Coordinates of N, CA, C and O in Angstrom, one line a residue:
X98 N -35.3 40.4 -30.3 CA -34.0 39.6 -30.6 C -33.8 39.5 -32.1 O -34.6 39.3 -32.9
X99 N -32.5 39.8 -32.3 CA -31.9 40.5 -34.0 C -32.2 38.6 -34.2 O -32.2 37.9 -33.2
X100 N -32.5 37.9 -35.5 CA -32.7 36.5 -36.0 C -31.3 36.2 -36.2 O -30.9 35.0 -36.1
X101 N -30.4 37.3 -36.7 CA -28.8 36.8 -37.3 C -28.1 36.8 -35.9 O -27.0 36.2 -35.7
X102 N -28.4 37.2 -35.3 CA -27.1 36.8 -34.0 C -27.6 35.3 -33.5 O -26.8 34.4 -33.1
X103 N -28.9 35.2 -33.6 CA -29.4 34.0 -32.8 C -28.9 32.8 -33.8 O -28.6 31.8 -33.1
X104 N -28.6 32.5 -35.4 CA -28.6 31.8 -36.3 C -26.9 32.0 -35.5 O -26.5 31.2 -34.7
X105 N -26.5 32.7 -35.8 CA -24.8 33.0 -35.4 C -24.1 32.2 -34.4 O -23.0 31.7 -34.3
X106 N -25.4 32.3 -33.4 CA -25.0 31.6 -32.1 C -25.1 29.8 -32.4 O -24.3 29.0 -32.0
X107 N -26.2 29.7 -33.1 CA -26.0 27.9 -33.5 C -25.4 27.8 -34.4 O -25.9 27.2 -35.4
X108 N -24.2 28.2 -34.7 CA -23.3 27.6 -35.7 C -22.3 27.0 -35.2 O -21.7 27.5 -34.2
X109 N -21.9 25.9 -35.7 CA -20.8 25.2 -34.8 C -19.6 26.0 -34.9 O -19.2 26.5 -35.9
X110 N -19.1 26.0 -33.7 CA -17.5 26.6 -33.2 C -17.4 27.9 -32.8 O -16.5 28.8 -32.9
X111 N -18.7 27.8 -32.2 CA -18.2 28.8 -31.2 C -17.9 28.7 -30.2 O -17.8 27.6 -29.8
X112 N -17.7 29.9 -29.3 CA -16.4 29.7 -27.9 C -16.9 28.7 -27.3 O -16.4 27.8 -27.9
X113 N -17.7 28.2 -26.3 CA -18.4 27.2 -26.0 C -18.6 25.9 -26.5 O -18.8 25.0 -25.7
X114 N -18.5 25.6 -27.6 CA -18.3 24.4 -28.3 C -16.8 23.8 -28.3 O -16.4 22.7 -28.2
X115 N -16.0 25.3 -28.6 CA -14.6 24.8 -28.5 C -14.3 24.2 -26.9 O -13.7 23.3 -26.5
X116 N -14.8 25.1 -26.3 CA -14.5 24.4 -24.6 C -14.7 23.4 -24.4 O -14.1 22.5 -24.1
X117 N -16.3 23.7 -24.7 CA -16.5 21.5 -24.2 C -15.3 20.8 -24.9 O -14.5 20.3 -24.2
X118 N -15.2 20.7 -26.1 CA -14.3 19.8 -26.9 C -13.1 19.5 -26.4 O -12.4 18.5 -26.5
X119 N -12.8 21.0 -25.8 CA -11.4 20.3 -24.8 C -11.5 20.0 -24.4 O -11.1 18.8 -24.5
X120 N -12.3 20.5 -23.0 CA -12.6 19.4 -22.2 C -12.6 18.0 -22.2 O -11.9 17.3 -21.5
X121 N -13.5 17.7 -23.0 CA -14.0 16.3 -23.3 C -12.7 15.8 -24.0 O -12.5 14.7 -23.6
X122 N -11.7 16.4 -24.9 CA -10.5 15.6 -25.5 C -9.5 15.3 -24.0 O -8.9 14.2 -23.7
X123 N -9.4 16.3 -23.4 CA -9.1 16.0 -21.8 C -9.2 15.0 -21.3 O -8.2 14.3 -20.8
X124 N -10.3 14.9 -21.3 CA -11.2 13.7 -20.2 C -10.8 12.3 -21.0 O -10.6 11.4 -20.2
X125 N -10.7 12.1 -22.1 CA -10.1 11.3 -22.8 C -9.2 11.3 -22.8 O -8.8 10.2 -22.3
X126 N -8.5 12.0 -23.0 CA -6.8 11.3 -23.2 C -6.3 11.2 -21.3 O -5.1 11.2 -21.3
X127 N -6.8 11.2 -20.4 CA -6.9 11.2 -19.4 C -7.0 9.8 -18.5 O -6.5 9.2 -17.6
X128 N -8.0 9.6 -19.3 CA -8.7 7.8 -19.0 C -7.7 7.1 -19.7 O -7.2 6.1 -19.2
X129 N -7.3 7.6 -21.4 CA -6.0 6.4 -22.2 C -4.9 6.7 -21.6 O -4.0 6.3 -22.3
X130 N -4.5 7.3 -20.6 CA -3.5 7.1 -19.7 C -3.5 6.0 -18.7 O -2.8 5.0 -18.8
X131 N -4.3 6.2 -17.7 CA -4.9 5.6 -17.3 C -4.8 4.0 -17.0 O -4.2 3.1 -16.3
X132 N -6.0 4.1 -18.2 CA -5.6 2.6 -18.8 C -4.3 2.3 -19.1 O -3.9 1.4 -18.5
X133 N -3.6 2.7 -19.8 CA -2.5 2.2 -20.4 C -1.5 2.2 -19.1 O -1.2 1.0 -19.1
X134 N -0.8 2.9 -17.9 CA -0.3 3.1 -17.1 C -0.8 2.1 -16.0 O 0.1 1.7 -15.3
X135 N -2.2 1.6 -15.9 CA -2.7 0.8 -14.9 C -2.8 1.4 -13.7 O -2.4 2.5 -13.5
X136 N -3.2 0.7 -12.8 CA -3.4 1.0 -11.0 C -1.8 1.3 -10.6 O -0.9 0.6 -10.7
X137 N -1.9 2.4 -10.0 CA -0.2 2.3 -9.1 C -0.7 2.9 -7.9 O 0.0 3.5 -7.2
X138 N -1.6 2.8 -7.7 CA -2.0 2.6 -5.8 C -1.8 1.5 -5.2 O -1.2 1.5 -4.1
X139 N -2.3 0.6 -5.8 CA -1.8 -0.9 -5.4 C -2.2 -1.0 -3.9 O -2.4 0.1 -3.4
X140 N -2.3 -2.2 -3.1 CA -2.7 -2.1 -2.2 C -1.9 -1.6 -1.0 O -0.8 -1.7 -1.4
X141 N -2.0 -1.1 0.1 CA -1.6 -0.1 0.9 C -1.6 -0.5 2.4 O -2.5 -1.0 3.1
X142 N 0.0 -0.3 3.0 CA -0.1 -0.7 4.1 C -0.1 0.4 5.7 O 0.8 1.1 5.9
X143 N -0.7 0.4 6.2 CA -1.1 1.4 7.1 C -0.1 1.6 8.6 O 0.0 2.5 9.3
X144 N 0.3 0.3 8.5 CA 1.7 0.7 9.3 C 2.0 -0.4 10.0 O 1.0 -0.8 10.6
X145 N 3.4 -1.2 10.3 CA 4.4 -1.8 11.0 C 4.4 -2.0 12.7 O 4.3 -1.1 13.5
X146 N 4.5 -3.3 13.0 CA 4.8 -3.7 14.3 C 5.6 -4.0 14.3 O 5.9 -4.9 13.5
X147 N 6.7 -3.4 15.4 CA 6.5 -2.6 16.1 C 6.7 -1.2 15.4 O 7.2 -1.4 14.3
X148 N 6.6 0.1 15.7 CA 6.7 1.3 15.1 C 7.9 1.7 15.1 O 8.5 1.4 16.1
X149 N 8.4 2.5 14.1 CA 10.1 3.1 14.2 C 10.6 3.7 15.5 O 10.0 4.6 16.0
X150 N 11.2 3.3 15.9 CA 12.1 3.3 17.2 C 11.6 2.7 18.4 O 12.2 2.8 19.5
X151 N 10.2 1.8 18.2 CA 9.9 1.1 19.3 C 10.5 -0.4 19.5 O 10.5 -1.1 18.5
X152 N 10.9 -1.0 20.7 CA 11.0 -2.4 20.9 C 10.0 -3.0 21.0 O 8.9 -2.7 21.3
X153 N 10.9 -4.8 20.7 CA 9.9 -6.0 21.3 C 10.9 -6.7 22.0 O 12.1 -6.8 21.7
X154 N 10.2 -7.4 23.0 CA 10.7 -8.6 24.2 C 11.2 -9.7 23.0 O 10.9 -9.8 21.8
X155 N 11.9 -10.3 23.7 CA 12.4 -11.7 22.9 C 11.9 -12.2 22.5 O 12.5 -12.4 21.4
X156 N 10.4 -13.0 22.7 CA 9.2 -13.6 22.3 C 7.9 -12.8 22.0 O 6.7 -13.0 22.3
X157 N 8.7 -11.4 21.0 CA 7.5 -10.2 20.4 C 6.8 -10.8 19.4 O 7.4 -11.6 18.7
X158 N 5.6 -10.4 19.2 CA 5.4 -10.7 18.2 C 5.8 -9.5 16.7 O 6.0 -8.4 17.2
X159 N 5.8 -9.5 15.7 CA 6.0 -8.4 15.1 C 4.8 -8.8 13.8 O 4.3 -9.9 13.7
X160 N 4.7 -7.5 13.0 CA 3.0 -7.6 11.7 C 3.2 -6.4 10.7 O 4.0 -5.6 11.1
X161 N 2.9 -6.2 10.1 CA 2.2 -5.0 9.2 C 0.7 -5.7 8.7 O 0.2 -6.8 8.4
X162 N 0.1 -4.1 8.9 CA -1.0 -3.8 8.9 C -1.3 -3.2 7.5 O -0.8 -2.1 7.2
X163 N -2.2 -3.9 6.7 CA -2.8 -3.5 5.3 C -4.2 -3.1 5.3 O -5.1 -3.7 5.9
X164 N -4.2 -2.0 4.7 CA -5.5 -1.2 4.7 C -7.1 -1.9 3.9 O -8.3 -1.6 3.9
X165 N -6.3 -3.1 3.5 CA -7.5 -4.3 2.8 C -7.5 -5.0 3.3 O -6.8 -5.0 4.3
X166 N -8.4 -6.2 3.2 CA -8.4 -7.6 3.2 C -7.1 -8.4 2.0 O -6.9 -8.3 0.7
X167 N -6.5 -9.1 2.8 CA -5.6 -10.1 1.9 C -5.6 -11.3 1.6 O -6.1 -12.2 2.3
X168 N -4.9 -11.7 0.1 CA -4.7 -13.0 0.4 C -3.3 -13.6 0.8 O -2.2 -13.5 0.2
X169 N -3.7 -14.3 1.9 CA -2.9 -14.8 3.0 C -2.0 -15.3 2.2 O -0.9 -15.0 2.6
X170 N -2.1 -16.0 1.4 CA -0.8 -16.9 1.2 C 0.4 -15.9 -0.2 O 1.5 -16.3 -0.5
X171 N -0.3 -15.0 -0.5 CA 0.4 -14.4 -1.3 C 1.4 -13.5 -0.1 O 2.6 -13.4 -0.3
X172 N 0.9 -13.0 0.9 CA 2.0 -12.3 1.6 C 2.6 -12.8 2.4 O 3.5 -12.1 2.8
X173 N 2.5 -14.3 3.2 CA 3.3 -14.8 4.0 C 4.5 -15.8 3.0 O 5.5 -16.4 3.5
X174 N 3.8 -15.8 1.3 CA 5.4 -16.2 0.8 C 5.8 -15.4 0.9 O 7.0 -15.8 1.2
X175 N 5.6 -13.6 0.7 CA 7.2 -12.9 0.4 C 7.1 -12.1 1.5 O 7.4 -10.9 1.4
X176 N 6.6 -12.7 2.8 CA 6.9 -11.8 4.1 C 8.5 -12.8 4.5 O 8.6 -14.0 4.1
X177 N 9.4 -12.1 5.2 CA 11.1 -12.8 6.0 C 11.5 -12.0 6.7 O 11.4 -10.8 6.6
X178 N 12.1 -12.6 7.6 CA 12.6 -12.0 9.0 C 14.2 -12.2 8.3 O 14.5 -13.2 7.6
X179 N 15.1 -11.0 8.6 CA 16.1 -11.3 8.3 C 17.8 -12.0 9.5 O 18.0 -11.6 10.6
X180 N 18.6 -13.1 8.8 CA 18.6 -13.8 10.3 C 18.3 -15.0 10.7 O 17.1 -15.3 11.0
X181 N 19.2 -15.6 10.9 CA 18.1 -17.2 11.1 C 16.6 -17.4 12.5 O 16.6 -17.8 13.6
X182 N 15.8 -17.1 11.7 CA 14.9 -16.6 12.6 C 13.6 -17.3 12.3 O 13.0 -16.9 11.3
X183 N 13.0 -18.3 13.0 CA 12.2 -19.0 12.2 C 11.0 -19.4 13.2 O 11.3 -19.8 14.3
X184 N 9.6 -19.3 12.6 CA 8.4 -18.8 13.2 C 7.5 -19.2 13.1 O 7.5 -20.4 13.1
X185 N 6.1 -18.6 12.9 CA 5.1 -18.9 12.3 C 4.2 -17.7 11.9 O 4.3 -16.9 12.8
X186 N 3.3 -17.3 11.0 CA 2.6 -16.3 11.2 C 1.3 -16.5 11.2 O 0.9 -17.6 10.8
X187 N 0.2 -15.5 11.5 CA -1.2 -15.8 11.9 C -1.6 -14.5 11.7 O -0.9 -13.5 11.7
X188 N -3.1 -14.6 11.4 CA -3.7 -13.2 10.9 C -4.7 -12.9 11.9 O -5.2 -13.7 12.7
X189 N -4.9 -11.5 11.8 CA -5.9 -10.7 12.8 C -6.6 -9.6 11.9 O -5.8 -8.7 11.5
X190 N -7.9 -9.7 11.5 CA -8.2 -9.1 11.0 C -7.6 -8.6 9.4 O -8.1 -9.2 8.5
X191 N -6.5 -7.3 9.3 CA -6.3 -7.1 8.2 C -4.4 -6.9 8.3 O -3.6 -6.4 7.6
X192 N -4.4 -7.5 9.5 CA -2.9 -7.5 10.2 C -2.2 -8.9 10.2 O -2.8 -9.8 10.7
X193 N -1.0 -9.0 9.7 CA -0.1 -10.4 9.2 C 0.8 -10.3 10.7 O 1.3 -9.2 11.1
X194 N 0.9 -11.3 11.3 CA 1.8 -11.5 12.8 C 2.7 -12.5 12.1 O 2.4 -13.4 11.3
X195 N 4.0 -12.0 12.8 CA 4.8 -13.1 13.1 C 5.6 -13.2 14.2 O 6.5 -12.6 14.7
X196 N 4.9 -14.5 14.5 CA 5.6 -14.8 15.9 C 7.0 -16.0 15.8 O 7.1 -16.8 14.8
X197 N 7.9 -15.9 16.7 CA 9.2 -16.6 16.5 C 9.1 -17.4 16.8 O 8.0 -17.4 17.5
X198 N 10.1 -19.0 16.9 CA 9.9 -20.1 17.3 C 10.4 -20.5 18.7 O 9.9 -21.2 19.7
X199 N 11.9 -19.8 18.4 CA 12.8 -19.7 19.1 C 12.6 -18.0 20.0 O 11.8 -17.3 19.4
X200 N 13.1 -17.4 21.0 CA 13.1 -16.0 21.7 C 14.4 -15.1 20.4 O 15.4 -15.7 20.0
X201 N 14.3 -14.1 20.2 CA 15.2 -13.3 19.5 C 16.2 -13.0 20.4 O 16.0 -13.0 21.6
X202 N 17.4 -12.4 19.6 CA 18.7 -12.5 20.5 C 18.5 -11.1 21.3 O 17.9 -10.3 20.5
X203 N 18.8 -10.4 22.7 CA 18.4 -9.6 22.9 C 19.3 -8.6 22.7 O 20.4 -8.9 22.7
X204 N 19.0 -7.5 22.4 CA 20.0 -6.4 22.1 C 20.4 -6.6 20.7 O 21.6 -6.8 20.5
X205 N 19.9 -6.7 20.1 CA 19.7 -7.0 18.4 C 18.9 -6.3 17.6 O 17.8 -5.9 17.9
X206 N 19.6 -6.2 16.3 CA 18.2 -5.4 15.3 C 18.3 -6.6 14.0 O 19.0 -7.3 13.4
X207 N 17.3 -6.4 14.2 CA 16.6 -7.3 12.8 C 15.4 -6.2 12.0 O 14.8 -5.2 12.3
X208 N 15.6 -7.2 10.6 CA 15.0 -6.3 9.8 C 14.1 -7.4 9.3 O 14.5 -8.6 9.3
X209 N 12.8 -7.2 8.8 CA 11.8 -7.9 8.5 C 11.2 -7.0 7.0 O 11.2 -5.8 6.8
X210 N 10.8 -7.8 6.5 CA 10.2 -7.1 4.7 C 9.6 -8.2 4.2 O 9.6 -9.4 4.4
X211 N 8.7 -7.3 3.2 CA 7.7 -7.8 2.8 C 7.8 -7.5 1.2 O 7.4 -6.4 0.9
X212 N 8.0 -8.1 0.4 CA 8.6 -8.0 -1.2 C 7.3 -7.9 -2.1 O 6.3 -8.7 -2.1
X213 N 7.4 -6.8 -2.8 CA 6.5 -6.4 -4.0 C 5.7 -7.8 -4.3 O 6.2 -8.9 -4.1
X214 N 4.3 -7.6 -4.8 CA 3.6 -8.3 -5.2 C 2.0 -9.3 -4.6 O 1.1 -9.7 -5.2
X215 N 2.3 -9.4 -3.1 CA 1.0 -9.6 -2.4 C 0.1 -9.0 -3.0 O 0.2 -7.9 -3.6
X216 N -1.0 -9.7 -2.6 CA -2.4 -9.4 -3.4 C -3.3 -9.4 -2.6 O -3.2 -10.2 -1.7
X217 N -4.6 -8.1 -2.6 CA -5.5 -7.9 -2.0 C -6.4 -9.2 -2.4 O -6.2 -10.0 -3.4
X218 N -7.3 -9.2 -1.2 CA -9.0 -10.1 -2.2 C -9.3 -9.3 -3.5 O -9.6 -9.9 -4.5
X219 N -9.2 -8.3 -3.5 CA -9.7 -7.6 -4.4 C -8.8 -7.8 -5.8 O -9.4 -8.2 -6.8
X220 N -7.4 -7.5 -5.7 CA -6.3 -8.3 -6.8 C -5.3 -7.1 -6.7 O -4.2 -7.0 -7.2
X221 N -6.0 -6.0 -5.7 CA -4.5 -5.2 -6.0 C -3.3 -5.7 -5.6 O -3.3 -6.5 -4.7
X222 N -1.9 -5.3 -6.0 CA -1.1 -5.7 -5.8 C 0.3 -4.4 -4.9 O 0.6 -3.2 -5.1
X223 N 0.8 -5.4 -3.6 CA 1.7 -4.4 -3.1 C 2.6 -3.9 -3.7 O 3.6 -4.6 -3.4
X224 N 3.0 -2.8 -4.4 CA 3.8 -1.9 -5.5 C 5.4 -2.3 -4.9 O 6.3 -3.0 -5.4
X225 N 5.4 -1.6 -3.7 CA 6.7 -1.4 -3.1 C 7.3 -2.4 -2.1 O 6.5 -2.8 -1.3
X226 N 8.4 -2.9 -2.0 CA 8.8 -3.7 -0.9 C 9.2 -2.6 0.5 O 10.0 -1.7 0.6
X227 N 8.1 -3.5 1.6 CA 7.9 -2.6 2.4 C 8.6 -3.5 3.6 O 8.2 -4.7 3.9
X228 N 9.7 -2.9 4.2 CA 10.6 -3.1 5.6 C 10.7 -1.9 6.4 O 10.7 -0.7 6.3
X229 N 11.0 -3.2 7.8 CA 11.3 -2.3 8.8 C 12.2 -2.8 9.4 O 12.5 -3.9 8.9
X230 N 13.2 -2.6 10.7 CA 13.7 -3.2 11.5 C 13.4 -2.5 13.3 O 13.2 -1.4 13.7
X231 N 13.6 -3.5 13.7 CA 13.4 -3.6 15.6 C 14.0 -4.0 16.1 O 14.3 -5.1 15.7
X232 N 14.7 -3.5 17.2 CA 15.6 -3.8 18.2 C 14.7 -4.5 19.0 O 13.5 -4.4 19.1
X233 N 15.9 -5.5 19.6 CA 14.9 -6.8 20.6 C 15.2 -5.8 22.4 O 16.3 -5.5 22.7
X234 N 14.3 -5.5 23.1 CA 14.9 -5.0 24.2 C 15.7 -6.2 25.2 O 15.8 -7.3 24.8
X235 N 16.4 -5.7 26.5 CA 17.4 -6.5 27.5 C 15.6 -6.7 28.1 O 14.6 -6.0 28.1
X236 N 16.1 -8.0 28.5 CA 14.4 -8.6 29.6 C 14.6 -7.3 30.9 O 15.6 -6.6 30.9
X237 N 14.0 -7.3 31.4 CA 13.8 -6.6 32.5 C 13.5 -7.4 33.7 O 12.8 -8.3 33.9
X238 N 14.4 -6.7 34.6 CA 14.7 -7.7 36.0 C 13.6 -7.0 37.1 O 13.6 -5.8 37.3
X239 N 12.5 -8.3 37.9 CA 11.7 -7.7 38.5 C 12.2 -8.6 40.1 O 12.4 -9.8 40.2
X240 N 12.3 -7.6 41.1 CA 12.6 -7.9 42.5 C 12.0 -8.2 43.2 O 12.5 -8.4 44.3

């Protein structure tokens, strides 16, 4: 092995040295995005009771389902039924219910939403205001 290619090879800046360095300036300015930009996953909801184009009976209950654990009182302030419509809600698991006080009007669509800001246990926060609406079905007559 020639001693001058080997001395040649440890000198700083060669091809390999320059790579890592991108790399690594990469990887950096990567993370101060990041940071600076913050979390925009935010916590995540996995999906709506009842589902798009399904009904509920007059006395349905309706929920959205979050992929975390929550805290309760951050999402039942900015959960509303729209409508004078007034209820109560109760949790199951990682699913917010709301049940009505009164039966909904039948043959009706109402819209229900849940406004930016609820908070996981964790502290993520819901990014987007997430709605849906449901038609109430006619009772069904049994003979």
């Amino acid at each position: 092995m020639d001693r001058s290619n080997f001395l040649d090879e440890m000198k700083p800046g060669n091809r390999f040295d320059r790579i890592v360095w991108v790399f690594l300036l990469c990887v950096f300015s990567a993370t101060i995005v990041i940071l600076w930009r913050g979390d925009r996953t935010g916590a995540q909801v996995l999906a709506t009771i009842p589902r798009k184009g399904d009904e509920v009976s007059a006395w349905g209950r309706i929920g959205i389902t979050f992929k975390q654990a929550m805290q309760s009182g951050t999402v039942e302030e900015r959960f509303s039924v729209e409508g004078d419509v007034s209820g109560y809600t109760t949790w199951q698991d990682n699913t917010l219910y709301f049940i009505p006080e009164l039966p909904y009007e039948y043959n009706r669509v109402y819209r229900a939403r849940l406004l930016p800001g609820a908070l996981s246990v964790e502290g993520r926060r819901v990014i987007d205001e997430v709605s849906f609406e449901f038609r109430v079905r006619s009772p069904a007559v049994i003979y």
